[in-house]
PDB file of C-alpha atoms in Angstrom:
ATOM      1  CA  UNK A   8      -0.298 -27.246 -35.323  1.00  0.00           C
ATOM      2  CA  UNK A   9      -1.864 -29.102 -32.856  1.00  0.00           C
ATOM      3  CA  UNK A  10       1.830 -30.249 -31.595  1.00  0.00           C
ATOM      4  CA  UNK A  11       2.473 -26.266 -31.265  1.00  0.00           C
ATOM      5  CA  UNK A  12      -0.413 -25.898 -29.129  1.00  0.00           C
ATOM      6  CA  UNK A  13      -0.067 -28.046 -26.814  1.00  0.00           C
ATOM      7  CA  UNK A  14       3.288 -28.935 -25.922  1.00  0.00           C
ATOM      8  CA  UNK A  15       5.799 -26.082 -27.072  1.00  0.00           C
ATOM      9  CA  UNK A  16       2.829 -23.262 -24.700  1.00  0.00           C
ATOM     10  CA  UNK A  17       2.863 -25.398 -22.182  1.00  0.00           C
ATOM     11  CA  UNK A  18       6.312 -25.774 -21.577  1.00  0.00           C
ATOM     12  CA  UNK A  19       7.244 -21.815 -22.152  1.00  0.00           C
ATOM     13  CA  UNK A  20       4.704 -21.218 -19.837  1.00  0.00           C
ATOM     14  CA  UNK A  21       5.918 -23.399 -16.976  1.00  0.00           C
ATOM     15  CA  UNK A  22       9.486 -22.707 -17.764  1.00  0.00           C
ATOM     16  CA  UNK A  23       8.201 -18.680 -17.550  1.00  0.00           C
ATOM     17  CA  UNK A  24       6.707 -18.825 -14.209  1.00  0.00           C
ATOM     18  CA  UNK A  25       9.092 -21.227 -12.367  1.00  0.00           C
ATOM     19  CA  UNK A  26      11.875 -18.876 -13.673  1.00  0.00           C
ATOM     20  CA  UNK A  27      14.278 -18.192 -10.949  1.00  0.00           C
ATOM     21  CA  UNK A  28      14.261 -13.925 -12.783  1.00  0.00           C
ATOM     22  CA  UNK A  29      11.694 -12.060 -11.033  1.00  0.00           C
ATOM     23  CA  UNK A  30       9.159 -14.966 -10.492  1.00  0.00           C
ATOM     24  CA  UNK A  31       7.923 -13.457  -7.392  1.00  0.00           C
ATOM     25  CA  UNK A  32       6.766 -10.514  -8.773  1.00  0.00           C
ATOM     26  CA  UNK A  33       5.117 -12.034 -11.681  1.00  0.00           C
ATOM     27  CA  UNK A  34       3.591 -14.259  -9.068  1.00  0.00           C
ATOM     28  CA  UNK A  35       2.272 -11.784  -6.493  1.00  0.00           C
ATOM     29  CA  UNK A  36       1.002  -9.816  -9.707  1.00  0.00           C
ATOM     30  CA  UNK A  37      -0.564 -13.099 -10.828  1.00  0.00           C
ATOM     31  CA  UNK A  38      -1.705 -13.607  -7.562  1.00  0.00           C
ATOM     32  CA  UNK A  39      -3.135  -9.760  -7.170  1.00  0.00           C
ATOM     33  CA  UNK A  40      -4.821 -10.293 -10.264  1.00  0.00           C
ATOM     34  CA  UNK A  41      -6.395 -13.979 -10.093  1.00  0.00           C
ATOM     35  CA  UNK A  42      -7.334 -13.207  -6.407  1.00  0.00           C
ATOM     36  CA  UNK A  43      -8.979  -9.970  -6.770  1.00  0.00           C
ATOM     37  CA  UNK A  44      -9.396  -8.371 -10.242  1.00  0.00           C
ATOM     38  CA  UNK A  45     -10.968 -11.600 -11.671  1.00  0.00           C
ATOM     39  CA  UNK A  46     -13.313 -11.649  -8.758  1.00  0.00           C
ATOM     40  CA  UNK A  47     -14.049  -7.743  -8.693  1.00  0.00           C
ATOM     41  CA  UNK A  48     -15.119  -8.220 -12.451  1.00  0.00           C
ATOM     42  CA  UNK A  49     -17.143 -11.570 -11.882  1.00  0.00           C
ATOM     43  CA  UNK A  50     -18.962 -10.174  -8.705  1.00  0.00           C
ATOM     44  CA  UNK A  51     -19.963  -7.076 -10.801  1.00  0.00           C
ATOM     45  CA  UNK A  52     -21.119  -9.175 -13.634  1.00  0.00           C
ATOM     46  CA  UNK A  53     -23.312 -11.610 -10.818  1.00  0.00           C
ATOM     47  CA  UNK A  54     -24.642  -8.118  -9.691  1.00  0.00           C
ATOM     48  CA  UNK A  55     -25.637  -6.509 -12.498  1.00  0.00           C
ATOM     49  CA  UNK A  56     -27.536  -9.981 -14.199  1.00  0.00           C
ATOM     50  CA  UNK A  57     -29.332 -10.679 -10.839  1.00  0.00           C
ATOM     51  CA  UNK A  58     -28.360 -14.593 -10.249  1.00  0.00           C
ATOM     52  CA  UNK A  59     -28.605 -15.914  -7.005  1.00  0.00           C
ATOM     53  CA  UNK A  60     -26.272 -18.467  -7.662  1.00  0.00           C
ATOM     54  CA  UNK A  61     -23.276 -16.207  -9.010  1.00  0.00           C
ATOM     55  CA  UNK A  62     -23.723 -14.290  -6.273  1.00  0.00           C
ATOM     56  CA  UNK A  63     -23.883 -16.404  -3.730  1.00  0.00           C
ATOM     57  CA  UNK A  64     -20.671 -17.951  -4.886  1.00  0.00           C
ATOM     58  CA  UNK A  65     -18.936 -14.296  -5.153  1.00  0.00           C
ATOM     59  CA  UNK A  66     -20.340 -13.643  -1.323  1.00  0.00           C
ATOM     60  CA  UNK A  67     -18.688 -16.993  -0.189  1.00  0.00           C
ATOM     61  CA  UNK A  68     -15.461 -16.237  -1.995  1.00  0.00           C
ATOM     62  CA  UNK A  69     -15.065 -12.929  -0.529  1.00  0.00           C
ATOM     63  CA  UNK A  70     -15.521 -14.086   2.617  1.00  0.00           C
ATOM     64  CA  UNK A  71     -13.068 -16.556   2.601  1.00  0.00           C
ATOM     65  CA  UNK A  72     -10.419 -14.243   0.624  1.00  0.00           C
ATOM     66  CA  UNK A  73     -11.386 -11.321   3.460  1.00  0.00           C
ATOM     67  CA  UNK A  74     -10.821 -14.316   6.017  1.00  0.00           C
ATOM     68  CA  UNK A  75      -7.686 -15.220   4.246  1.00  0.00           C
ATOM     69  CA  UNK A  76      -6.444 -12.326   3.940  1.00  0.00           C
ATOM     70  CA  UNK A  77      -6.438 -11.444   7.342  1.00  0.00           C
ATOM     71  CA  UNK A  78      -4.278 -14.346   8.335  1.00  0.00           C
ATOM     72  CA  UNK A  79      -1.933 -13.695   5.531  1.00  0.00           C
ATOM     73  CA  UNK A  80      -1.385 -10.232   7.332  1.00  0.00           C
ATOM     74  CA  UNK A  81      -0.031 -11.942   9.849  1.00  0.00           C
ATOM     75  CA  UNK A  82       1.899 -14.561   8.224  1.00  0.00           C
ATOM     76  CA  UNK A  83       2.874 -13.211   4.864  1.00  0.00           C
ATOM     77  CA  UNK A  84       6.501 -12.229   5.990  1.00  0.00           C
ATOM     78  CA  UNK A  85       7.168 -15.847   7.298  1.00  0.00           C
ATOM     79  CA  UNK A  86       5.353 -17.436   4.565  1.00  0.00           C
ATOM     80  CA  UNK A  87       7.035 -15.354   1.967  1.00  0.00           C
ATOM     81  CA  UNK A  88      10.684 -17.046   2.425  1.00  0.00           C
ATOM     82  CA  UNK A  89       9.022 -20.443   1.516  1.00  0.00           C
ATOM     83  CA  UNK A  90      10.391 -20.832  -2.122  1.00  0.00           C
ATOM     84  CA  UNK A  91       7.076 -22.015  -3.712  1.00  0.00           C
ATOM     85  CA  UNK A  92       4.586 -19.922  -1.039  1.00  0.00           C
ATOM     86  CA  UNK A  93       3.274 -17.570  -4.170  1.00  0.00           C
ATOM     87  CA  UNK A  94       2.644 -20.806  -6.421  1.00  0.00           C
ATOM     88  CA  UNK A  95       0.872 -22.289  -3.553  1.00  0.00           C
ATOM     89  CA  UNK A  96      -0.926 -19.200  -2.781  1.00  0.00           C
ATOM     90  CA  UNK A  97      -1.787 -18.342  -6.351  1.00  0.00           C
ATOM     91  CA  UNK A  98      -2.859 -22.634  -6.763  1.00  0.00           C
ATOM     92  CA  UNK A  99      -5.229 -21.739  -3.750  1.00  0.00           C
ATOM     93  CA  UNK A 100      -6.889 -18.647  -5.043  1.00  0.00           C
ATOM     94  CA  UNK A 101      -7.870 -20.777  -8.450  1.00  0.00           C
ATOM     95  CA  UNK A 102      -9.037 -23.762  -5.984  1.00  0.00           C
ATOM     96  CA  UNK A 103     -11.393 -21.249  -4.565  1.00  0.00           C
ATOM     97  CA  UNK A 104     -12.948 -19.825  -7.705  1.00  0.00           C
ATOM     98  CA  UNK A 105     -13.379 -22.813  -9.964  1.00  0.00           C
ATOM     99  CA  UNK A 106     -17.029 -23.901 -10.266  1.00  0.00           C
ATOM    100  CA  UNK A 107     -15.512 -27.984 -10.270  1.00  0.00           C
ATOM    101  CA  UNK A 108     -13.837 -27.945  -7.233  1.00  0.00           C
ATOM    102  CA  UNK A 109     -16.419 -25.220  -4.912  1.00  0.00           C
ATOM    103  CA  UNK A 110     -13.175 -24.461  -2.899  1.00  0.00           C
ATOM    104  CA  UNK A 111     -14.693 -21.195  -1.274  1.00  0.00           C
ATOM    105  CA  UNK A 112     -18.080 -23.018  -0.555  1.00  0.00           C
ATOM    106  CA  UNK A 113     -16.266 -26.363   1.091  1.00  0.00           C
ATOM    107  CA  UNK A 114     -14.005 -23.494   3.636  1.00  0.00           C
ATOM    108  CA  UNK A 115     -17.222 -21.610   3.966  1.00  0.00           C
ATOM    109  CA  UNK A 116     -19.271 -24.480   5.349  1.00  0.00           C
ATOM    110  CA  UNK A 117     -16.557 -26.490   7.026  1.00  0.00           C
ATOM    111  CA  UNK A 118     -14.314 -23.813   8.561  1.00  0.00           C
ATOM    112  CA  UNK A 119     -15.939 -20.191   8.198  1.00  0.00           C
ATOM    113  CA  UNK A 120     -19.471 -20.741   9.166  1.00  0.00           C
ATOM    114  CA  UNK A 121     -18.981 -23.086  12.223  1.00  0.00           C
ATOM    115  CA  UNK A 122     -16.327 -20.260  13.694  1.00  0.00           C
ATOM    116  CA  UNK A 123     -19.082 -17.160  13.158  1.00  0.00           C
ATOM    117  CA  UNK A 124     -21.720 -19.300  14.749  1.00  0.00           C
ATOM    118  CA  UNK A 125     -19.692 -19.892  18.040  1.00  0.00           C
ATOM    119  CA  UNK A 126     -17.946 -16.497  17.996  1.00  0.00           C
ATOM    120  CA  UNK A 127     -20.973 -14.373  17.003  1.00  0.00           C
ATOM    121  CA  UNK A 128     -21.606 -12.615  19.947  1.00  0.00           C
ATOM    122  CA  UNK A 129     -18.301 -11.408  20.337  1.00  0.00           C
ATOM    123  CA  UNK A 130     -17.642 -10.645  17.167  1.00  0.00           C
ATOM    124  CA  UNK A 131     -20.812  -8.305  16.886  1.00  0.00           C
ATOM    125  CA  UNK A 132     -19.348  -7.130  20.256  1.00  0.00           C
ATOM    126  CA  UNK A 133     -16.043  -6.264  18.775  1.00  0.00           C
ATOM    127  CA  UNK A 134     -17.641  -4.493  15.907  1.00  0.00           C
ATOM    128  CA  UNK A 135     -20.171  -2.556  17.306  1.00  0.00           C
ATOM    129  CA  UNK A 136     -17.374  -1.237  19.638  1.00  0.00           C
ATOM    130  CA  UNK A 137     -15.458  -0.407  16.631  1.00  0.00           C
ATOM    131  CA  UNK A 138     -17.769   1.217  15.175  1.00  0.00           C
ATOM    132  CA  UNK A 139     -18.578   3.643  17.901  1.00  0.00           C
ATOM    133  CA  UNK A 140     -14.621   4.423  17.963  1.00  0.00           C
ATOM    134  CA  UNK A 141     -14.577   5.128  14.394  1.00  0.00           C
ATOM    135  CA  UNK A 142     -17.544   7.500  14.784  1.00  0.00           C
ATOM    136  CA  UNK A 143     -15.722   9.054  17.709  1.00  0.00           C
ATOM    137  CA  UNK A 144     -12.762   9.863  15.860  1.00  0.00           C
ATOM    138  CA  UNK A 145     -14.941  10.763  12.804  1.00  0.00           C
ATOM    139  CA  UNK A 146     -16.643  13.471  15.138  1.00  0.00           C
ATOM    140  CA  UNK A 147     -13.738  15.053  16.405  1.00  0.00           C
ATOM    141  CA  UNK A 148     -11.833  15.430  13.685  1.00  0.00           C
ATOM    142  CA  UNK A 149     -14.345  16.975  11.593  1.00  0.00           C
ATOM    143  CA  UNK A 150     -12.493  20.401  11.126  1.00  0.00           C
ATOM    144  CA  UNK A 151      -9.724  18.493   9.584  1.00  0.00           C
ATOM    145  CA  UNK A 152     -12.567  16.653   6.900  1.00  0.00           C
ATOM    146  CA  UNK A 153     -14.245  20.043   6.215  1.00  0.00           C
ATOM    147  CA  UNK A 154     -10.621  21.026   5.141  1.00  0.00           C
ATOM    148  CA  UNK A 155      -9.998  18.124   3.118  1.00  0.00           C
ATOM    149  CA  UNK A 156     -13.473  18.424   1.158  1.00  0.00           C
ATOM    150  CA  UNK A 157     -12.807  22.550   0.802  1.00  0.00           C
ATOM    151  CA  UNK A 158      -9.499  22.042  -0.984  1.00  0.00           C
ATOM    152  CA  UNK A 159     -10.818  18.898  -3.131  1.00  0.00           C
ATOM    153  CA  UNK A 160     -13.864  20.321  -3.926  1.00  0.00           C
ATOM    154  CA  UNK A 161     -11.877  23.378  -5.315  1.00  0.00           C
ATOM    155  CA  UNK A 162      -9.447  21.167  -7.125  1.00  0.00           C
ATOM    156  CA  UNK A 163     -12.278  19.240  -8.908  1.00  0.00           C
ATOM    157  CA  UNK A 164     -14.190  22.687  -9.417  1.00  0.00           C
ATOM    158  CA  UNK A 165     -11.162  24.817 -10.936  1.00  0.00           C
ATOM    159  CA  UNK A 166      -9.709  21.435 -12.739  1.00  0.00           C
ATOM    160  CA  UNK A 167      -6.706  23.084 -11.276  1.00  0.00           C
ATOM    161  CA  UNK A 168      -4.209  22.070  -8.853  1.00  0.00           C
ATOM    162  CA  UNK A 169      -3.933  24.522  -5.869  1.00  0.00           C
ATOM    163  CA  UNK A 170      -0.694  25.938  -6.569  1.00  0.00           C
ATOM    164  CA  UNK A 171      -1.405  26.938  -9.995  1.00  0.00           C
ATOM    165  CA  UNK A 172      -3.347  30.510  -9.733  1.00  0.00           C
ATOM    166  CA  UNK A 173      -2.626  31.891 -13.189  1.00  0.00           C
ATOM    167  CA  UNK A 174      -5.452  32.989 -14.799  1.00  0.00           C
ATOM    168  CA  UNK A 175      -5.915  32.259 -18.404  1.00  0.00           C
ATOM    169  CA  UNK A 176      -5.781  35.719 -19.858  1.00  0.00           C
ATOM    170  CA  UNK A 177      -2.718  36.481 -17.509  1.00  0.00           C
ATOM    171  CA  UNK A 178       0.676  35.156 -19.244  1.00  0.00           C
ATOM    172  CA  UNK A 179       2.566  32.676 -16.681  1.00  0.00           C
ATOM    173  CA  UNK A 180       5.954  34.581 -17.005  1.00  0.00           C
ATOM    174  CA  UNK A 181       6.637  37.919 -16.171  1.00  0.00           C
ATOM    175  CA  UNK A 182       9.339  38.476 -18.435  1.00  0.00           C
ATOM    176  CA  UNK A 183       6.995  38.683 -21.632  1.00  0.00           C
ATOM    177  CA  UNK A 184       4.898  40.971 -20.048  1.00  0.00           C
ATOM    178  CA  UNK A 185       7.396  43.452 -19.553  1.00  0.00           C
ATOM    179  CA  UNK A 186       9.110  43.035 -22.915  1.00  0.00           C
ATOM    180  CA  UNK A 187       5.435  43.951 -24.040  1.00  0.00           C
ATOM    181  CA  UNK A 188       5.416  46.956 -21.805  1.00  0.00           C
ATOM    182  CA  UNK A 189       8.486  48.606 -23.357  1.00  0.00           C
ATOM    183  CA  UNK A 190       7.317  48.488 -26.861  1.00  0.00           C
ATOM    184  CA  UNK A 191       6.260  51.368 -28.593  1.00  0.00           C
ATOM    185  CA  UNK A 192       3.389  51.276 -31.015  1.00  0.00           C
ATOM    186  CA  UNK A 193       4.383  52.564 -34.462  1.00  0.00           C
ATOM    187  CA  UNK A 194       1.755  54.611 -35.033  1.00  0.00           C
ATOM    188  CA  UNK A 195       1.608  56.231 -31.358  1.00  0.00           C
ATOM    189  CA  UNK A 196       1.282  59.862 -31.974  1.00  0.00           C
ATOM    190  CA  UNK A 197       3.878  62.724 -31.021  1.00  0.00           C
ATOM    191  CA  UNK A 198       3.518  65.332 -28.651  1.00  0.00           C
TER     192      UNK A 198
END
């Protein structure tokens, strides 16, 4: 059994994700899930039990997936002809999260931290000009919001979607209720 375990999974696994069929989506979906639903479920779990420690890691790692990320933006559709760029990518994502290696921690304090310090200033520049922008476009496009909360806020309220105005009493085709119209009771009295 132990021969089972180790040898036969191991190989089916590596001969499953360096299959030539579809490996890069099974790698971008490995990659999707190692680099952010893992993550997503381990920062809630550091929130909700209160550890410094857990959370501190979580804040590092998001930082330097958020800082990652935003290069990959830029260089995903070069990187992405590289044969092995997903295996890479996903071996990177693990590198950051395991608690032997402190991959996000070692970017963090050699690369991240040093660039914030010196770019600071600008950076806070940057974003407080953003933010005014965003609050300038929030502001005049508020009609347009109002709309958007009317109609959702009627969806959610009717459980309805907009088109659909039948009422429940009220049949949805016609047809019936006119083939109800032409029938006579039996007992409908003569004149």
């Amino acid at each position: 059994m132990d021969l089972l375990g180790s040898s036969i999974a191991g190989e089916v696994g590596l001969r499953l994700l360096l299959s030539p069929l579809n490996s890069t989506i099974v790698m971008r979906t490995a990659c999707c899930s190692v680099g952010i639903v893992v993550p997503v479920y381990s920062s809630v779990k550091a929130i909700e039990r209160g550890t410094p420690q857990d959370q501190q890691k979580w804040l590092l790692y998001w930082a330097v997936y958020g800082s990652f990320s935003i290069v990959e933006v830029y260089s995903d559709k070069l990187l992405s002809w590289f044969p092995s760029y997903y295996y890479v990518k996903l071996a990177f994502l693990i590198w950051l999260q395991l608690p032997d290696t402190q991959g996000a921690r070692i970017l963090y304090k050699k690369h991240l931290q040093p660039f914030f310090k010196r770019h600071e200033a600008k950076i806070d520049r940057v974003m407080g000009l953003t933010y005014i922008e965003m609050a300038k476009i929030i502001s005049s496009h508020q009609a347009e919001i109002q709309y958007v909360k009317s109609i959702l806020s009627r969806i959610t309220a009717s459980g309805k979607a907009p088109g659909n105005t039948a009422s429940p009493t009220q049949p949805e085709n016609p047809a019936v209720v006119e083939d109800q119209s032409r029938e006579l009771p039996d007992s409908a009295p003569d004149k």
